[in-house]
Tab-separated table of C-alpha atoms in Angstrom:
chain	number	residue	atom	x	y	z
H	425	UNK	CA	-20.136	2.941	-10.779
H	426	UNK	CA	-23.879	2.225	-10.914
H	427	UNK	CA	-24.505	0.164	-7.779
H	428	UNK	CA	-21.236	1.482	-5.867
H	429	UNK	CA	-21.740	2.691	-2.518
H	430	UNK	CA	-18.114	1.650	-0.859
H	431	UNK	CA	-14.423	2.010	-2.489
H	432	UNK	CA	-11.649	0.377	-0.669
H	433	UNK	CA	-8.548	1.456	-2.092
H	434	UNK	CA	-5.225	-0.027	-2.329
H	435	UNK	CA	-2.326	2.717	-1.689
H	436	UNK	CA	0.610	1.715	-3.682
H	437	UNK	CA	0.400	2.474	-7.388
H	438	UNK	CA	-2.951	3.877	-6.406
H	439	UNK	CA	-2.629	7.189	-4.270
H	440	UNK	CA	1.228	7.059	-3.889
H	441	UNK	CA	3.197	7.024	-6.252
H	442	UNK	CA	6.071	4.295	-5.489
H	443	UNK	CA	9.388	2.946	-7.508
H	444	UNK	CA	10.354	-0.490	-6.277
H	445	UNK	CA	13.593	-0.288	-8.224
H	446	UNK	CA	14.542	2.621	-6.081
H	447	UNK	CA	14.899	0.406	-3.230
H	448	UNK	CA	16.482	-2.337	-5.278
H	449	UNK	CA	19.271	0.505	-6.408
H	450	UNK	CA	19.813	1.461	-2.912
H	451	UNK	CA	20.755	-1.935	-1.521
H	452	UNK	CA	22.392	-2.675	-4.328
H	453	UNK	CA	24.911	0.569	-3.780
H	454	UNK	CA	24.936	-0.619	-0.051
H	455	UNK	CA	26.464	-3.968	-1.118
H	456	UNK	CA	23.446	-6.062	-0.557
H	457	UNK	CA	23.529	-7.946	-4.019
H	458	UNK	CA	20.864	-10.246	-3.308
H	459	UNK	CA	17.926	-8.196	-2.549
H	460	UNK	CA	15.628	-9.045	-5.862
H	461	UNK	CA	15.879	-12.548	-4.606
H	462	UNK	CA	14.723	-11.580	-0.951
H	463	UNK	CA	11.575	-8.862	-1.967
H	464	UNK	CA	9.865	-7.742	-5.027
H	465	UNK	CA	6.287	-6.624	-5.679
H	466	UNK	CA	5.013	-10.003	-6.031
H	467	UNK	CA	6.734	-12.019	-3.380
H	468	UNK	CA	8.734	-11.908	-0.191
H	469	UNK	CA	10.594	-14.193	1.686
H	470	UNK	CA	9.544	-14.568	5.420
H	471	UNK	CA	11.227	-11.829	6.779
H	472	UNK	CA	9.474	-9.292	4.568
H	473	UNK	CA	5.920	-11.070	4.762
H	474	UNK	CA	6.248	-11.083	8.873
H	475	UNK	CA	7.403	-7.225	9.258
H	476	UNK	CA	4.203	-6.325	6.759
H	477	UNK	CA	1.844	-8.664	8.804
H	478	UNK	CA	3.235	-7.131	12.343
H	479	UNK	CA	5.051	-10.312	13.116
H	480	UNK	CA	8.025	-9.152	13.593
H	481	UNK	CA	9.248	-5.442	15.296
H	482	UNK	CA	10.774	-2.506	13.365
H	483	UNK	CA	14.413	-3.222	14.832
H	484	UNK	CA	14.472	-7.004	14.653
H	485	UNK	CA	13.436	-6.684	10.732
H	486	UNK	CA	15.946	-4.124	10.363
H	487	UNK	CA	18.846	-6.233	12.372
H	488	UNK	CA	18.048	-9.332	10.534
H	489	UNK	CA	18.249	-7.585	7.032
H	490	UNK	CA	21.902	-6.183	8.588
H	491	UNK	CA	23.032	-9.514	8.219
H	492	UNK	CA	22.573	-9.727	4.595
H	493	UNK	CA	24.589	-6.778	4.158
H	494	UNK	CA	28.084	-6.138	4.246
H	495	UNK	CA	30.462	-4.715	7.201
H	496	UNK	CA	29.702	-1.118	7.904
H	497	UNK	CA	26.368	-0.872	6.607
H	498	UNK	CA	24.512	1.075	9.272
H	499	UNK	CA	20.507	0.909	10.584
H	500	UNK	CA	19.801	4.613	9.424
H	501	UNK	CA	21.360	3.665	5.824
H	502	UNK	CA	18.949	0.575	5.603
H	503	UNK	CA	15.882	2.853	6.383
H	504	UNK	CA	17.073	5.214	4.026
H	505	UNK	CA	17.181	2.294	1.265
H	506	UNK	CA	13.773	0.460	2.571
H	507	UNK	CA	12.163	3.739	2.081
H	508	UNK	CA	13.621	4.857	-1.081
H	509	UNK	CA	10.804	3.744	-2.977
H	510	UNK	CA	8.275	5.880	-1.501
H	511	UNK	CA	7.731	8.775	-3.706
H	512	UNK	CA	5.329	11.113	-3.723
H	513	UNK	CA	1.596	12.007	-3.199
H	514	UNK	CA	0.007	13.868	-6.448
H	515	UNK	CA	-2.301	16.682	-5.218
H	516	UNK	CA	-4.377	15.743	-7.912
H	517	UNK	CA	-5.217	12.326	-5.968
H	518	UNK	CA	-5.686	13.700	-2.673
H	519	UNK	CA	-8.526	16.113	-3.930
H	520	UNK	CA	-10.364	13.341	-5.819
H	521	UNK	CA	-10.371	11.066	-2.501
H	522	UNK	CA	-11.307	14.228	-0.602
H	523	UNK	CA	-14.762	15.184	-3.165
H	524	UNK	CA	-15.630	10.898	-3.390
H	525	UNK	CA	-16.307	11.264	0.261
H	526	UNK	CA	-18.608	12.988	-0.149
H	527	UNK	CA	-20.777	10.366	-2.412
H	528	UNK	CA	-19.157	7.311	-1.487
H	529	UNK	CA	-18.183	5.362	1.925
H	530	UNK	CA	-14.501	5.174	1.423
H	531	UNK	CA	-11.733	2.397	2.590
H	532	UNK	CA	-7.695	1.769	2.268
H	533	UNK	CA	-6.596	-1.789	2.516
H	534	UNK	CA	-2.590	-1.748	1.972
H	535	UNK	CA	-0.382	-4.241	2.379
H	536	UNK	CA	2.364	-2.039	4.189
H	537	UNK	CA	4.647	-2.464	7.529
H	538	UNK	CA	5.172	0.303	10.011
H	539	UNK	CA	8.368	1.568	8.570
H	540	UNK	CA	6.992	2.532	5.372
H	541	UNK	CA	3.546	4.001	7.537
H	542	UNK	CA	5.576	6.432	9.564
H	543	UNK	CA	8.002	7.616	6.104
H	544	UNK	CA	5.080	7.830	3.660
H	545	UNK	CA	3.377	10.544	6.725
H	546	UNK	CA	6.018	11.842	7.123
H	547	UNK	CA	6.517	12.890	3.234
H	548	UNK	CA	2.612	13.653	2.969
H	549	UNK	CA	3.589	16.359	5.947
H	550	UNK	CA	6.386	17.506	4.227
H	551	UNK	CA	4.893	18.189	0.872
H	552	UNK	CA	1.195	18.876	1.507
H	553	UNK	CA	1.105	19.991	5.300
H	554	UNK	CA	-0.946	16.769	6.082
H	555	UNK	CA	-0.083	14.411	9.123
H	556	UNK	CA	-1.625	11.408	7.628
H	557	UNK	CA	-3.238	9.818	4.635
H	558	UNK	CA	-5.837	8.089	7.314
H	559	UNK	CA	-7.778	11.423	7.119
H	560	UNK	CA	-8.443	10.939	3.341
H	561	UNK	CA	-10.853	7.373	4.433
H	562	UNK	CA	-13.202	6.564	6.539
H	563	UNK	CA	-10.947	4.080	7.861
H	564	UNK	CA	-7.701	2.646	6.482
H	565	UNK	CA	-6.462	-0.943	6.969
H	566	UNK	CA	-3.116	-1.719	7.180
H	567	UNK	CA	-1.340	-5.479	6.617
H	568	UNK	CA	0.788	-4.817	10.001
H	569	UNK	CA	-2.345	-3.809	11.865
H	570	UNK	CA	-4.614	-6.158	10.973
H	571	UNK	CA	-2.840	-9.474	10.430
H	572	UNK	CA	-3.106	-10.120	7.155
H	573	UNK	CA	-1.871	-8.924	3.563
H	574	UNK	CA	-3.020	-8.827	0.102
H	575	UNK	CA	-4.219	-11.439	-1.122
H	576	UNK	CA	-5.244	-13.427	1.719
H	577	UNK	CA	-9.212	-13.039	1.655
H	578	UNK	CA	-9.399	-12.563	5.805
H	579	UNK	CA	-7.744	-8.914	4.318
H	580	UNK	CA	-10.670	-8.257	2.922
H	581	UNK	CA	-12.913	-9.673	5.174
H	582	UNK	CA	-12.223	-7.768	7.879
H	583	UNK	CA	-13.232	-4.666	6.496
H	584	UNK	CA	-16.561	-5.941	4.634
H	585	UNK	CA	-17.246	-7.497	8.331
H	586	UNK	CA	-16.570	-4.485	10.373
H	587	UNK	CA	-18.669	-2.030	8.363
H	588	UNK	CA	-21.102	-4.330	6.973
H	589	UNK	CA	-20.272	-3.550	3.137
H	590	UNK	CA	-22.241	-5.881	0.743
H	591	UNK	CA	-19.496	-6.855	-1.614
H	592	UNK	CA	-21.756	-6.340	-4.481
H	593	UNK	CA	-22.116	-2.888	-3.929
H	594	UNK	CA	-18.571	-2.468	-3.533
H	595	UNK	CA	-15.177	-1.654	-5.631
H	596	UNK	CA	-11.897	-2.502	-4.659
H	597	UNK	CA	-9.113	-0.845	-6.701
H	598	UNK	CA	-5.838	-2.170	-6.696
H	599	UNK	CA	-2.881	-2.178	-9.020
H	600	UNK	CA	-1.795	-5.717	-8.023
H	601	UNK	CA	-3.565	-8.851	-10.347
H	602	UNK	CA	-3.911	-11.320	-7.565
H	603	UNK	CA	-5.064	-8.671	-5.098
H	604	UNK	CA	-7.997	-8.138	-7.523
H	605	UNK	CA	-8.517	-11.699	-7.961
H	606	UNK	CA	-8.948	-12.564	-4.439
H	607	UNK	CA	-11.185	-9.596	-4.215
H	608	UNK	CA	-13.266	-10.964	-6.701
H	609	UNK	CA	-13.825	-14.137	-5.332
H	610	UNK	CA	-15.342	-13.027	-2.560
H	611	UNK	CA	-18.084	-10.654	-4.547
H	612	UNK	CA	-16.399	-7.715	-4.520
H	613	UNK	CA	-16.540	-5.226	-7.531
H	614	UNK	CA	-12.863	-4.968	-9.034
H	615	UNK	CA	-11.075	-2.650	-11.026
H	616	UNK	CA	-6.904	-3.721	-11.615
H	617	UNK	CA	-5.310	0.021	-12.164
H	618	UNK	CA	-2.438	-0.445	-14.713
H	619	UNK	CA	0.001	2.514	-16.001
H	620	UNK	CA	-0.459	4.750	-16.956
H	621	UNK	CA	-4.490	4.685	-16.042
H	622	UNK	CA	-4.825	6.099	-12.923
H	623	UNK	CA	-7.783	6.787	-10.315
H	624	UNK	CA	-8.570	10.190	-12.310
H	625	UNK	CA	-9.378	8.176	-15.391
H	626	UNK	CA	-11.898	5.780	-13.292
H	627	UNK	CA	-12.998	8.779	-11.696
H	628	UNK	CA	-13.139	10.973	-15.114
H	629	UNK	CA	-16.799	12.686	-15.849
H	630	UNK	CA	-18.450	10.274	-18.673
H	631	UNK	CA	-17.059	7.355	-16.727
């Protein structure tokens, strides 16, 4: 960390914990057979990349992807399987984020749509009492606010442009290995997070 002075974080994989298979289980038990082909972790076909980039609204996403599944299959049930791979928040994140703060200037960049935004608040309420992860940052980027997504470098950009953040003297954390390659390519400090390391290992005393 010698140097470090700004952390962006990513959110998926990172803070939250997240199961994409969940998601993948639930269409599949709604009939929609062919989801792997239209969304996984690494790539999505248009529909997908335009609701996390706000280019498309909530209920047109959600009317289009009605289409791929069978008679019957109602709105609520598609949220319920778009979300089902938002899990859960460990305390033990939220405190570390809370005490780096306090040393560091601190950043999320996720590539995440406003479906997922409103469920993963809604849990963090729920279970901890909080109304939004936001509060944890001292400001967090979203792909359907800003434009652009993981791994496009304008992601990036806007946030080292907006606060002024010399890339060399800061880390970007992300579970993803072409998010941390772009990263990279424009200066930035990297560290690719892969299970079961998580930010309390980076984080750990000795580090």
């Amino acid at each position: 960390m010698e140097g470090i002075k700004h952390i962006i974080f990513d959110l998926g994989g990172v803070i939250l914990n997240i199961d994409y298979m969940r998601t993948e289980q639930a269409f599949l038990d709604l009939g929609v057979h062919n989801f792997r082909e239209l969304y996984n972790q690494f790539h999505a076909n248009a529909l997908f990349e335009d609701l996390e980039i706000g280019g498309i609204s909530n209920d047109d996403f959600l009317h289009e992807l009605q289409k791929e599944a069978p008679d019957g299959v109602t709105i609520p049930q598609l949220v319920d399987a778009w979300n089902a791979m938002l899990l859960d928040f460990p305390i033990a994140r939220l405190q570390l984020l809370q005490q780096l703060q306090n040393y560091y200037d601190t950043f999320l960049l996720s590539n995440t749509n406003a479906i997922h935004y409103t469920a993963f608040n809604a849990r963090l309420m729920q279970t901890r009492g909080l109304p939004s992860v936001d509060q944890f940052f001292n400001k967090a980027y979203y792909s359907h606010r800003i434009g652009y997504r993981k791994p496009e470098k304008e992601a990036y950009q806007v946030i080292l442009d907006e606060n002024r953040l010399d890339p060399a003297a800061t880390l970007f954390i992300d579970d993803t290995l072409p998010n941390i390659i772009a990263a990279g390519e424009l200066g930035i400090r990297t560290i690719h997070l892969q299970p079961p390391q998580t930010i309390l290992d980076i984080f750990r005393p000795g580090k």
